[in-house]
Coordinates of N, CA and C and ligand atoms in Angstrom, one line a residue:
M1 N 1.1 -1.3 0.1 CA 0.2 0.1 0.1 C 0.9 1.4 0.2
Q2 N 0.8 2.2 -0.8 CA 1.5 3.4 -1.2 C 1.1 4.4 -0.3
K3 N 1.8 5.4 0.4 CA 1.7 6.5 1.0 C 1.4 8.0 -0.1
G4 N 0.2 8.2 -0.1 CA -0.3 9.3 -0.8 C 0.0 10.6 -0.1
K5 N -0.9 11.8 -0.4 CA -0.5 13.0 0.2 C -0.7 12.7 1.6
A6 N -0.2 13.7 2.5 CA -0.5 13.5 4.0 C -2.1 14.6 4.3
L7 N -2.7 14.1 5.0 CA -3.9 14.6 5.1 C -4.2 15.4 6.6
Y8 N -3.5 14.8 7.2 CA -3.0 15.8 8.6 C -1.6 15.3 9.2
E9 N -1.2 16.2 10.1 CA 0.1 16.0 10.7 C -0.2 16.4 12.3
G10 N -0.1 15.3 13.1 CA -0.3 16.1 14.6 C 0.9 16.0 15.2
K11 N 0.7 15.6 16.9 CA 1.8 16.1 17.3 C 2.8 14.5 17.4
A12 N 1.8 13.4 17.2 CA 3.1 12.2 17.5 C 2.9 11.6 15.8
K13 N 1.9 11.9 15.3 CA 1.7 10.8 14.2 C 1.2 11.9 12.9
I14 N 1.2 11.2 11.6 CA 0.9 12.0 10.3 C 0.0 10.9 9.7
I15 N -1.1 11.5 9.4 CA -2.2 10.5 8.3 C -2.2 10.8 7.0
Y16 N -1.7 10.0 6.3 CA -1.3 9.5 4.9 C -2.7 9.1 4.2
E17 N -3.0 9.4 2.9 CA -3.7 8.9 2.0 C -3.0 7.6 1.5
T18 N -4.5 7.0 0.6 CA -3.7 5.7 0.0 C -4.5 5.6 -1.2
D19 N -4.4 4.7 -2.0 CA -5.1 4.8 -3.2 C -6.6 3.8 -2.8
D20 N -6.8 3.6 -1.6 CA -8.1 3.2 -1.2 C -8.8 4.3 -0.6
P21 N -9.8 4.8 -1.0 CA -9.9 6.2 -0.1 C -10.8 5.5 1.2
T22 N -11.1 4.6 1.6 CA -11.7 4.0 2.7 C -10.5 3.3 3.9
L23 N -9.2 4.0 3.2 CA -8.3 3.5 4.5 C -7.1 4.5 4.4
V24 N -6.3 4.7 5.1 CA -5.3 5.6 5.6 C -4.2 5.0 6.4
I25 N -2.7 5.8 5.9 CA -1.9 4.9 6.6 C -1.6 6.4 7.8
Q26 N -1.4 5.3 9.0 CA -0.6 5.8 10.4 C 0.6 6.0 10.3
H27 N 1.2 7.0 10.3 CA 2.8 7.2 10.2 C 2.9 7.4 11.8
F28 N 3.9 6.8 12.6 CA 4.4 7.1 14.1 C 5.7 8.1 14.0
K29 N 5.7 8.7 14.4 CA 7.0 9.8 14.9 C 7.6 9.4 16.0
D30 N 8.8 10.3 16.0 CA 9.3 10.0 16.9 C 9.4 11.3 18.1
D31 N 8.8 12.3 17.6 CA 8.3 13.6 18.0 C 7.3 13.3 19.2
A32 N 7.7 13.8 20.5 CA 7.1 13.8 21.5 C 6.7 15.4 22.3
T33 N 5.5 15.1 22.7 CA 5.1 16.8 23.4 C 4.4 16.4 24.3
A34 N 4.3 17.4 25.6 CA 3.6 17.1 27.0 C 3.0 18.5 27.2
F35 N 2.2 18.4 28.3 CA 1.7 19.5 28.5 C 0.7 20.6 27.6
N36 N 0.0 19.7 26.7 CA -0.7 20.5 25.4 C 0.2 21.2 24.6
G37 N 1.4 20.5 24.2 CA 2.5 20.7 23.3 C 3.5 22.0 24.0
I38 N 3.4 22.3 25.1 CA 4.2 23.4 25.7 C 5.6 22.6 25.7
K39 N 5.8 21.5 26.2 CA 7.0 20.7 26.2 C 7.3 19.9 24.9
K40 N 8.3 20.1 24.2 CA 8.5 19.2 23.1 C 9.9 18.6 22.8
G41 N 10.2 17.7 22.6 CA 11.0 16.4 22.3 C 11.1 15.4 21.6
K42 N 12.2 14.8 20.9 CA 12.3 14.0 20.3 C 12.4 12.5 21.1
I43 N 12.2 11.5 20.8 CA 12.4 10.2 21.7 C 12.8 9.2 20.6
V44 N 14.0 9.3 20.3 CA 14.4 8.2 19.1 C 14.2 7.1 19.5
G45 N 13.5 6.2 18.4 CA 12.9 4.9 18.6 C 11.5 4.9 18.9
K46 N 10.7 5.9 19.4 CA 9.5 5.6 19.9 C 8.3 5.3 18.9
G47 N 8.7 6.0 17.5 CA 7.7 5.7 16.1 C 7.5 4.3 16.3
V48 N 9.1 3.6 16.0 CA 9.3 1.9 15.7 C 8.1 1.5 16.7
A49 N 8.7 1.7 18.1 CA 8.0 0.8 19.5 C 6.7 1.0 19.7
N50 N 6.3 2.5 19.5 CA 5.0 2.6 19.2 C 3.7 2.1 18.3
T51 N 4.6 1.7 17.0 CA 3.7 1.0 15.9 C 3.7 -0.1 16.3
A52 N 4.8 -1.0 17.0 CA 4.7 -2.4 17.2 C 3.7 -2.5 18.3
I53 N 3.8 -1.8 19.3 CA 3.0 -2.0 20.8 C 1.5 -1.8 19.9
S54 N 1.4 -0.8 19.5 CA -0.2 -0.7 19.2 C -0.6 -1.7 18.3
S55 N 0.2 -2.1 17.4 CA -0.3 -3.3 16.7 C -0.5 -3.9 17.1
M56 N 0.3 -4.7 18.0 CA -0.3 -5.9 18.7 C -1.5 -5.7 19.6
L57 N -1.6 -4.2 20.5 CA -2.8 -4.2 21.2 C -3.9 -4.2 20.4
F58 N -4.2 -3.6 19.3 CA -5.4 -3.8 18.3 C -5.6 -5.1 18.1
E59 N -4.4 -6.3 17.5 CA -4.8 -7.2 17.7 C -5.5 -8.0 18.6
L60 N -4.6 -7.4 20.0 CA -5.5 -8.3 21.0 C -7.1 -8.0 21.2
L61 N -7.4 -6.6 21.0 CA -8.4 -6.5 21.3 C -9.5 -6.8 20.0
E62 N -9.0 -6.6 18.9 CA -9.8 -7.4 17.7 C -10.3 -9.2 18.2
K63 N -9.1 -9.9 18.6 CA -9.1 -11.2 18.7 C -10.5 -11.1 19.9
N64 N -10.4 -10.2 20.9 CA -11.8 -10.1 21.9 C -13.0 -9.2 21.7
G65 N -13.1 -9.6 20.3 CA -14.6 -8.8 19.8 C -14.5 -7.4 19.8
I66 N -13.2 -6.3 20.1 CA -13.5 -5.0 20.2 C -13.5 -4.6 18.8
P67 N -14.6 -4.0 18.2 CA -14.4 -3.6 16.8 C -13.1 -2.1 16.4
T68 N -11.8 -2.1 15.9 CA -11.1 -1.1 15.6 C -10.9 -1.0 14.4
H69 N -10.1 0.3 14.1 CA -9.5 0.5 12.9 C -8.7 -0.2 12.4
F70 N -7.9 -0.8 13.0 CA -6.5 -1.6 12.9 C -6.8 -2.5 11.4
I71 N -6.0 -2.5 10.5 CA -5.9 -3.7 9.3 C -4.7 -4.3 9.0
R72 N -3.5 -3.9 9.3 CA -2.4 -4.4 9.5 C -1.2 -3.3 9.5
K73 N -0.4 -3.9 10.4 CA 1.1 -3.1 10.3 C 1.8 -3.2 9.1
I74 N 2.3 -2.1 8.4 CA 2.9 -2.4 7.1 C 4.3 -2.2 6.8
S75 N 5.1 -1.5 8.2 CA 6.7 -1.2 8.0 C 6.7 -0.8 9.5
D76 N 7.8 -0.8 9.8 CA 8.8 -0.7 11.3 C 7.6 0.2 11.9
D77 N 7.1 1.3 11.1 CA 6.4 2.7 11.6 C 5.3 3.1 11.1
D78 N 4.2 2.2 10.4 CA 3.4 2.5 9.7 C 2.4 1.1 10.0
M79 N 1.2 2.2 10.2 CA 0.3 1.0 10.2 C -1.0 1.5 9.2
L80 N -1.5 0.1 8.9 CA -3.0 0.6 8.0 C -4.2 0.5 8.5
V81 N -4.8 1.5 8.4 CA -6.0 1.4 9.3 C -7.4 2.0 8.1
K82 N -8.3 1.9 9.0 CA -9.7 2.2 8.2 C -9.9 4.0 8.6
K83 N -10.3 4.6 7.5 CA -10.1 6.1 7.6 C -11.4 6.5 8.5
V84 N -11.5 6.9 9.7 CA -12.6 7.1 10.5 C -13.0 8.6 10.3
R85 N -13.7 9.1 10.6 CA -14.1 10.4 11.4 C -14.3 10.5 12.7
I86 N -13.1 11.1 13.5 CA -13.0 10.9 14.9 C -13.6 11.8 15.2
V87 N -14.5 11.0 16.7 CA -15.4 11.5 17.7 C -14.6 12.7 18.5
P88 N -14.8 13.7 18.7 CA -14.2 14.5 19.4 C -14.2 14.5 20.8
V89 N -14.0 13.4 21.6 CA -14.2 12.8 22.5 C -13.0 12.1 23.0
E90 N -12.3 12.1 24.0 CA -11.2 11.1 24.7 C -11.8 10.9 25.8
L91 N -11.7 9.6 25.8 CA -12.2 8.7 26.9 C -10.8 8.3 27.4
V92 N -11.1 8.8 28.9 CA -9.8 8.5 30.1 C -10.3 7.6 30.7
V93 N -9.7 5.9 30.9 CA -10.0 5.2 31.7 C -8.8 5.2 33.0
R94 N -9.5 5.5 34.3 CA -8.3 5.1 35.5 C -8.4 4.1 36.3
N95 N -7.4 3.5 36.7 CA -7.7 2.7 37.6 C -7.0 2.8 39.0
I96 N -6.2 3.7 38.7 CA -5.1 4.1 40.1 C -4.9 5.4 39.9
S97 N -4.8 6.3 41.2 CA -4.9 7.7 40.6 C -3.4 8.4 40.7
T98 N -3.3 9.0 39.1 CA -2.3 10.1 39.2 C -2.5 11.1 38.2
G99 N -1.9 11.7 38.0 CA -1.8 12.7 36.8 C -3.0 13.7 37.2
S100 N -3.8 14.2 36.2 CA -4.6 15.5 36.1 C -5.5 15.1 37.4
L101 N -6.0 13.9 37.8 CA -7.0 13.5 38.4 C -6.8 14.0 40.2
C102 N -4.9 14.0 40.3 CA -5.0 14.0 41.5 C -4.6 15.6 42.0
K103 N -4.2 16.4 40.8 CA -4.2 17.7 40.7 C -5.8 18.3 40.7
R104 N -6.9 17.9 40.1 CA -8.0 18.3 40.1 C -8.8 18.0 41.5
Y105 N -8.4 17.0 42.1 CA -9.6 16.6 43.2 C -8.5 16.5 44.5
G106 N -7.2 17.0 44.5 CA -6.5 17.3 45.8 C -6.0 15.9 46.2
V107 N -5.9 14.9 45.8 CA -5.6 13.5 46.0 C -4.4 12.6 45.8
K108 N -3.7 11.8 46.5 CA -2.4 11.6 46.5 C -2.6 10.4 45.3
E109 N -1.2 10.5 45.0 CA -0.8 9.3 43.9 C -0.7 8.1 44.2
G110 N -1.5 6.9 43.3 CA -1.3 5.5 44.2 C -2.7 4.9 44.2
L111 N -3.9 6.0 44.5 CA -4.9 5.2 45.5 C -5.5 4.3 44.3
V112 N -5.6 3.0 44.6 CA -6.1 2.0 43.9 C -7.9 2.2 43.8
F113 N -8.6 2.4 42.5 CA -10.0 2.8 43.2 C -10.6 1.2 42.9
K114 N -11.7 1.1 43.6 CA -12.9 -0.1 43.7 C -13.1 -0.4 42.4
S115 N -13.6 0.6 41.8 CA -13.7 0.3 40.3 C -13.3 1.7 39.4
P116 N -13.4 1.2 38.1 CA -12.7 2.2 37.5 C -13.3 3.1 36.8
I117 N -12.7 4.4 37.0 CA -13.2 5.6 36.7 C -13.3 5.8 35.1
V118 N -14.2 6.5 34.6 CA -14.3 6.7 32.8 C -14.6 8.4 32.8
E119 N -13.8 9.1 32.2 CA -13.8 10.7 32.0 C -13.8 10.7 30.5
C120 N -14.7 12.2 30.2 CA -14.7 12.1 28.9 C -14.1 13.7 29.1
Y121 N -13.3 14.3 27.9 CA -12.7 15.1 27.7 C -12.8 15.6 26.3
F122 N -13.2 17.0 25.9 CA -13.7 17.6 24.5 C -11.9 17.5 23.6
K123 N -11.9 16.9 23.0 CA -10.9 16.8 21.8 C -10.6 18.0 21.2
N124 N -9.9 19.4 21.8 CA -9.9 20.9 21.4 C -8.5 21.3 21.9
D125 N -7.5 20.5 21.4 CA -6.1 21.5 22.0 C -6.3 23.1 22.0
A126 N -7.4 23.7 21.1 CA -7.1 25.4 21.5 C -7.9 25.7 23.0
L127 N -8.5 24.6 23.0 CA -9.5 25.1 24.8 C -8.5 24.2 25.4
N128 N -7.6 23.2 25.3 CA -6.7 22.7 26.5 C -7.5 21.4 26.8
D129 N -8.5 20.6 25.5 CA -9.1 19.2 25.9 C -9.9 19.6 27.6
P130 N -10.9 20.5 27.8 CA -11.5 20.6 28.7 C -12.5 19.3 29.0
L131 N -12.5 18.7 30.5 CA -13.4 17.6 31.2 C -14.8 18.0 30.9
M132 N -15.3 17.2 30.4 CA -16.9 17.1 29.8 C -17.8 16.1 30.9
N133 N -19.2 16.6 30.8 CA -20.1 15.4 31.1 C -20.9 14.9 30.0
D134 N -21.5 14.0 30.4 CA -22.4 13.2 29.3 C -23.7 14.2 28.9
D135 N -24.2 15.1 29.7 CA -24.9 16.3 29.5 C -24.3 17.6 28.3
H136 N -23.0 17.8 28.7 CA -22.3 18.7 27.8 C -22.5 17.9 26.0
I137 N -22.1 16.9 26.2 CA -21.7 15.8 24.8 C -22.6 15.9 24.4
L138 N -24.0 15.6 24.9 CA -25.4 15.5 24.3 C -25.7 16.7 23.8
A139 N -25.9 17.9 24.9 CA -26.1 19.2 24.2 C -25.4 19.6 23.2
L140 N -24.0 19.4 23.4 CA -23.0 20.1 22.0 C -23.4 19.4 20.9
E141 N -24.2 18.0 20.8 CA -24.4 17.2 19.8 C -22.9 16.9 19.1
I142 N -22.0 16.6 20.2 CA -21.0 15.7 19.9 C -20.8 14.3 19.6
A143 N -21.8 13.6 20.5 CA -22.4 12.3 20.1 C -23.5 11.7 20.9
K144 N -24.5 11.2 20.1 CA -25.6 11.0 20.5 C -25.5 9.9 21.5
A145 N -26.7 9.6 22.5 CA -26.7 9.0 23.5 C -26.2 7.6 23.5
D146 N -26.5 6.9 22.2 CA -26.5 5.3 22.2 C -25.0 5.7 22.0
E147 N -24.4 6.2 21.1 CA -22.6 6.4 20.7 C -22.0 6.3 22.3
L148 N -22.6 7.2 23.0 CA -21.7 7.6 24.0 C -22.0 6.5 25.0
S149 N -23.1 5.7 25.5 CA -23.0 4.8 26.2 C -22.2 3.4 25.9
G150 N -22.1 3.5 24.1 CA -21.5 2.6 23.5 C -20.1 2.4 24.0
M151 N -19.4 4.1 23.7 CA -18.1 4.1 23.7 C -17.8 3.7 25.2
K152 N -18.7 4.2 26.1 CA -17.8 4.0 27.4 C -18.0 2.2 27.9
Q153 N -19.3 1.9 27.7 CA -19.4 0.3 27.6 C -17.6 -0.4 27.2
I154 N -17.5 -0.2 25.9 CA -16.3 -0.7 25.1 C -15.2 -0.2 25.8
A155 N -14.8 1.1 26.3 CA -13.9 1.5 27.2 C -13.8 0.8 28.5
L156 N -14.5 0.1 28.8 CA -14.4 -0.4 30.2 C -14.0 -2.3 29.8
K157 N -14.6 -2.5 28.6 CA -14.3 -4.1 28.3 C -13.1 -4.1 27.8
I158 N -12.4 -2.7 27.3 CA -11.2 -2.7 26.7 C -10.1 -2.9 28.0
N159 N -10.6 -2.2 29.3 CA -10.0 -2.1 30.2 C -9.9 -3.6 31.0
E160 N -10.8 -4.0 31.0 CA -10.6 -5.5 31.6 C -9.5 -6.3 30.7
I161 N -9.7 -6.2 29.2 CA -8.9 -7.1 28.3 C -7.3 -6.5 28.8
L162 N -7.0 -5.3 28.9 CA -5.8 -4.7 28.8 C -5.2 -5.1 30.3
K163 N -6.0 -5.1 31.0 CA -5.5 -5.1 32.6 C -4.7 -6.7 32.7
V164 N -5.5 -7.7 32.3 CA -5.3 -8.8 32.3 C -3.6 -9.2 31.5
F165 N -3.4 -8.5 30.6 CA -2.4 -9.0 29.5 C -1.2 -8.0 30.3
F166 N -1.7 -6.8 30.5 CA -0.4 -6.0 31.7 C -0.1 -6.8 32.4
D167 N -0.9 -7.3 33.4 CA -0.6 -8.4 34.7 C 0.0 -9.3 33.9
S168 N -0.3 -9.9 33.1 CA 0.9 -10.8 32.7 C 2.2 -10.8 32.3
I169 N 2.8 -9.5 32.0 CA 3.7 -9.0 31.5 C 4.7 -8.0 32.9
G170 N 3.8 -8.3 34.2 CA 4.5 -7.9 35.2 C 4.2 -6.2 35.5
V171 N 3.0 -5.7 34.9 CA 2.7 -4.5 34.8 C 1.4 -4.0 35.2
N172 N 1.3 -2.8 35.8 CA 0.0 -2.5 36.4 C -0.5 -1.6 35.1
L173 N -1.9 -1.5 34.5 CA -2.3 -0.7 33.9 C -3.1 0.5 35.2
V174 N -2.4 1.7 35.1 CA -2.6 2.6 35.7 C -3.7 3.5 35.2
D175 N -3.9 4.2 34.0 CA -5.0 4.9 33.4 C -4.4 4.7 31.6
F176 N -5.5 5.1 31.1 CA -5.0 5.1 29.3 C -6.3 6.4 28.6
K177 N -5.8 6.5 27.6 CA -6.8 7.3 26.6 C -7.6 6.9 25.6
L178 N -8.7 6.6 25.2 CA -9.0 6.0 23.9 C -9.5 7.0 22.9
E179 N -9.6 7.1 21.5 CA -10.6 7.8 21.0 C -11.5 6.8 20.0
F180 N -12.0 7.3 19.7 CA -13.1 6.7 18.6 C -13.5 7.2 17.5
G181 N -14.0 6.7 16.7 CA -14.2 7.1 15.0 C -15.4 6.7 14.3
R182 N -16.2 7.3 13.7 CA -17.2 6.9 13.0 C -16.7 6.3 11.7
Y183 N -17.2 5.0 11.6 CA -16.7 4.6 10.0 C -18.1 3.7 9.4
Q184 N -18.2 4.1 8.4 CA -19.8 3.7 7.7 C -21.0 3.9 8.9
D185 N -21.6 2.9 9.1 CA -22.8 3.1 10.4 C -22.2 2.8 11.9
R186 N -20.7 2.6 11.5 CA -20.2 2.0 13.7 C -19.3 2.6 13.8
I187 N -19.3 2.4 15.2 CA -18.4 3.6 15.8 C -17.0 2.5 16.0
L188 N -16.0 2.8 15.6 CA -14.7 2.0 15.6 C -13.8 2.7 16.7
L189 N -13.0 2.1 17.1 CA -11.8 2.3 18.3 C -10.5 2.4 17.3
A190 N -10.2 3.9 17.7 CA -9.4 4.3 16.5 C -8.1 4.8 17.0
D191 N -7.3 5.6 16.6 CA -6.1 6.3 17.3 C -4.8 5.6 17.6
E192 N -4.3 5.2 18.9 CA -3.3 4.4 19.0 C -3.5 4.0 20.5
I193 N -2.8 3.0 21.0 CA -2.6 2.6 22.3 C -1.2 2.3 22.8
S194 N 0.0 2.9 23.5 CA 1.0 2.7 23.5 C 1.2 3.7 25.0
P195 N 2.6 3.7 25.0 CA 3.2 4.3 26.5 C 2.9 5.8 26.2
D196 N 2.6 5.9 24.9 CA 2.2 7.8 25.1 C 0.7 8.0 25.5
T197 N 0.0 6.9 25.6 CA -1.3 7.1 25.9 C -1.6 6.6 27.1
C198 N -0.8 5.6 27.6 CA -1.1 4.7 28.7 C -0.3 5.0 29.8
R199 N -0.7 5.1 31.1 CA 0.4 5.1 32.3 C 0.3 3.7 32.5
L200 N 1.8 3.1 32.7 CA 2.2 1.7 32.9 C 3.1 1.8 34.0
W201 N 2.9 0.9 34.9 CA 3.6 1.0 36.2 C 4.2 -0.3 36.5
E202 N 5.5 -0.8 36.4 CA 6.3 -2.1 36.8 C 5.4 -2.4 38.4
K203 N 5.0 -3.8 38.3 CA 4.6 -4.1 39.6 C 5.7 -4.4 40.8
G204 N 5.3 -4.1 41.8 CA 6.4 -4.5 42.8 C 7.3 -3.0 43.1
T205 N 7.6 -2.6 41.9 CA 8.4 -1.5 41.8 C 7.6 0.3 42.0
N206 N 6.8 -0.4 41.2 CA 5.9 1.4 40.5 C 6.8 1.8 39.6
R207 N 7.7 1.6 39.2 CA 8.8 1.9 37.9 C 7.8 2.7 36.9
K208 N 8.1 3.9 36.7 CA 7.3 4.1 35.5 C 7.6 3.9 34.4
L209 N 6.9 3.1 33.3 CA 7.3 2.5 31.9 C 6.5 3.4 31.0
D210 N 6.3 4.5 30.8 CA 5.5 5.7 30.0 C 5.8 6.6 29.7
K211 N 5.0 7.6 29.1 CA 5.7 8.9 28.8 C 5.7 10.1 29.9
D212 N 5.3 9.3 31.1 CA 5.6 10.3 31.9 C 7.4 10.7 32.5
R213 N 7.9 9.2 31.9 CA 9.4 9.6 32.0 C 10.3 11.0 31.3
F214 N 9.3 11.1 30.1 CA 9.7 12.3 29.4 C 8.8 13.8 29.9
R215 N 7.8 13.7 30.4 CA 6.9 14.6 31.1 C 7.7 15.2 32.3
Q216 N 8.4 14.0 33.2 CA 8.7 14.2 34.2 C 10.4 14.4 34.3
D217 N 10.6 14.2 33.0 CA 12.4 14.3 33.2 C 12.9 13.0 34.0
L218 N 12.4 12.1 34.0 CA 13.0 10.9 35.0 C 14.0 10.1 34.1
G219 N 14.2 10.4 33.3 CA 15.4 9.8 32.2 C 15.6 8.5 31.8
D220 N 16.2 7.6 30.8 CA 15.7 6.7 30.4 C 14.8 6.3 29.7
V221 N 14.4 7.5 28.8 CA 13.3 7.5 28.1 C 13.1 6.5 27.0
E222 N 14.3 6.7 25.8 CA 14.1 5.7 24.4 C 14.5 4.5 25.4
S223 N 15.3 4.1 26.1 CA 15.3 2.7 26.6 C 14.2 1.9 27.4
T224 N 13.2 2.9 27.9 CA 11.8 2.5 28.6 C 11.0 2.4 27.5
Y225 N 10.7 2.8 26.2 CA 9.9 2.7 25.2 C 10.6 1.4 24.7
E226 N 11.9 1.3 24.3 CA 12.4 -0.3 23.7 C 11.9 -1.4 24.7
E227 N 12.1 -1.0 26.3 CA 11.9 -2.2 27.2 C 10.1 -2.5 26.9
M228 N 9.7 -1.2 26.9 CA 8.1 -1.9 26.6 C 7.8 -2.8 25.2
R229 N 8.3 -2.0 24.2 CA 8.1 -2.6 22.9 C 8.8 -4.3 23.1
R230 N 9.7 -4.6 23.8 CA 10.4 -5.7 24.0 C 9.5 -6.6 25.1
R231 N 9.0 -5.9 26.1 CA 7.7 -6.6 27.1 C 6.6 -7.0 26.2
I232 N 6.4 -6.2 25.5 CA 4.9 -6.5 24.9 C 4.5 -7.5 23.7
V233 N 5.8 -7.1 23.0 CA 6.0 -7.7 21.6 C 6.9 -8.8 21.3
G234 N 7.7 -8.8 22.1 CA 9.3 -10.0 22.1 C 10.4 -9.7 21.4
E235 N 11.1 -10.3 21.0 CA 12.0 -10.1 20.9 C 11.9 -9.5 19.2
K236 N 13.0 -8.6 18.7 CA 13.1 -8.4 17.2 C 13.4 -9.6 16.5
K237 N 12.7 -10.1 15.2 CA 12.9 -10.7 14.5 C 14.3 -10.6 13.5
Ligands
LIG1 P1 -2.9 15.0 17.7 O1 -4.0 15.0 16.7 O2 -3.6 14.8 19.0 O3 -1.6 15.9 17.9 P2 -1.8 12.9 16.4 O4 -0.3 13.5 16.2 O5 -1.9 11.4 17.1 O6 -2.8 13.7 17.5 O7 -2.4 12.7 15.2 C1 -2.9 11.8 14.8 C2 -4.4 12.3 14.3 O8 -5.6 11.3 13.6 C3 -5.3 12.5 15.6 O9 -6.0 13.7 15.6 C4 -6.4 11.3 15.4 O10 -7.8 11.6 15.9 C5 -6.7 10.9 13.9 N1 -6.8 9.6 14.0 C6 -6.5 8.5 14.6 N2 -7.1 7.4 13.9 C7 -7.7 7.7 12.6 C8 -8.3 7.0 11.5 N3 -8.5 5.8 11.7 N4 -8.8 7.8 10.7 C9 -8.9 9.1 10.7 N5 -8.3 10.1 11.5 C10 -7.4 9.2 12.7
LIG2 N1 -3.6 11.2 27.6 C1 -3.6 10.9 26.4 N2 -3.4 12.2 25.7 C2 -4.2 13.2 26.2 C3 -4.4 13.2 27.5 C4 -4.1 12.2 28.4 O1 -3.1 10.4 26.0 O2 -4.4 14.3 25.3 C5 -3.2 10.1 28.5 C6 -2.2 10.2 29.4 O3 -1.1 9.4 28.8 C7 -2.8 9.0 30.8 C8 -4.4 9.1 30.7 O4 -4.6 9.8 29.5 O5 -2.3 7.9 30.3 C9 -4.8 10.2 31.6 O6 -4.1 11.4 31.9 P1 -4.1 12.6 32.5 O7 -5.7 13.6 32.7 O8 -3.9 12.3 33.9 O9 -3.3 13.7 32.2 P2 -2.2 14.8 32.2 O10 -2.7 16.1 32.2 O11 -1.6 14.3 33.5 O12 -1.3 14.3 31.2

């Protein structure tokens, strides 16, 4: 599948047209940003690691009955996906307190919730992705009631599948962000699932194995992405 013109360049990926109007290529860059683009950098090898990780996790979800945009990995840093119209809501699922939740509600990091929290944020960089409730989403006609309840239900199912998987490789799934898109008459899981969009803590030590190493200048950033690629996907062939 040949890359056509770039349709969109975001902070971490470029979306390319293909010769099939229903498909696009998602190219994963080494560029990294944090705090809504205020902190910028490059993490050498991140594109390759996130392509491998995201492809493997989308395959795992598909096998478990989650409808996704994933078709196949087509190179070290490119994924072929169905072209969707992204629903401008970011769903965040949280199992353990950290990040913006601790700041917003004044709680300490590391509280393990009895049941997961699902939050919705308006995907709008200019507004700094504000938190929204269901009424905002319905009143502003961002999604229909059945779409919203469907996305939340799928988000919780994904949480159960990913928690079991990460547990099996010695990692706690702390929280993660999902994006969904409209494709024909269905809603598919889109975008990526990677250490850029999840918080992953090593069991026992709570060592951070995700983009917080970059956000918080914790060091070993490149080697952590490679370590996660290896833990999730296995050794390179
Ligand atoms: P951002 O826009 O936040 O800077 P990225 O750099 O990750 O994000 O850019 C990828 C963009 O492509 C995102 O806006 C994402 O919503 C969008 N996207 C993800 N999957 C698909 C898809 N299957 N079809 C069309 N757009 C997609
Ligand atoms: N997240 C993301 N993109 C965003 C905001 C959050 O992928 O634009 C992910 C983030 O990596 C974490 C989870 O969503 O796994 C919850 O993030 P939080 O709201 O705590 O964000 P922070 O403000 O701390 O980045």
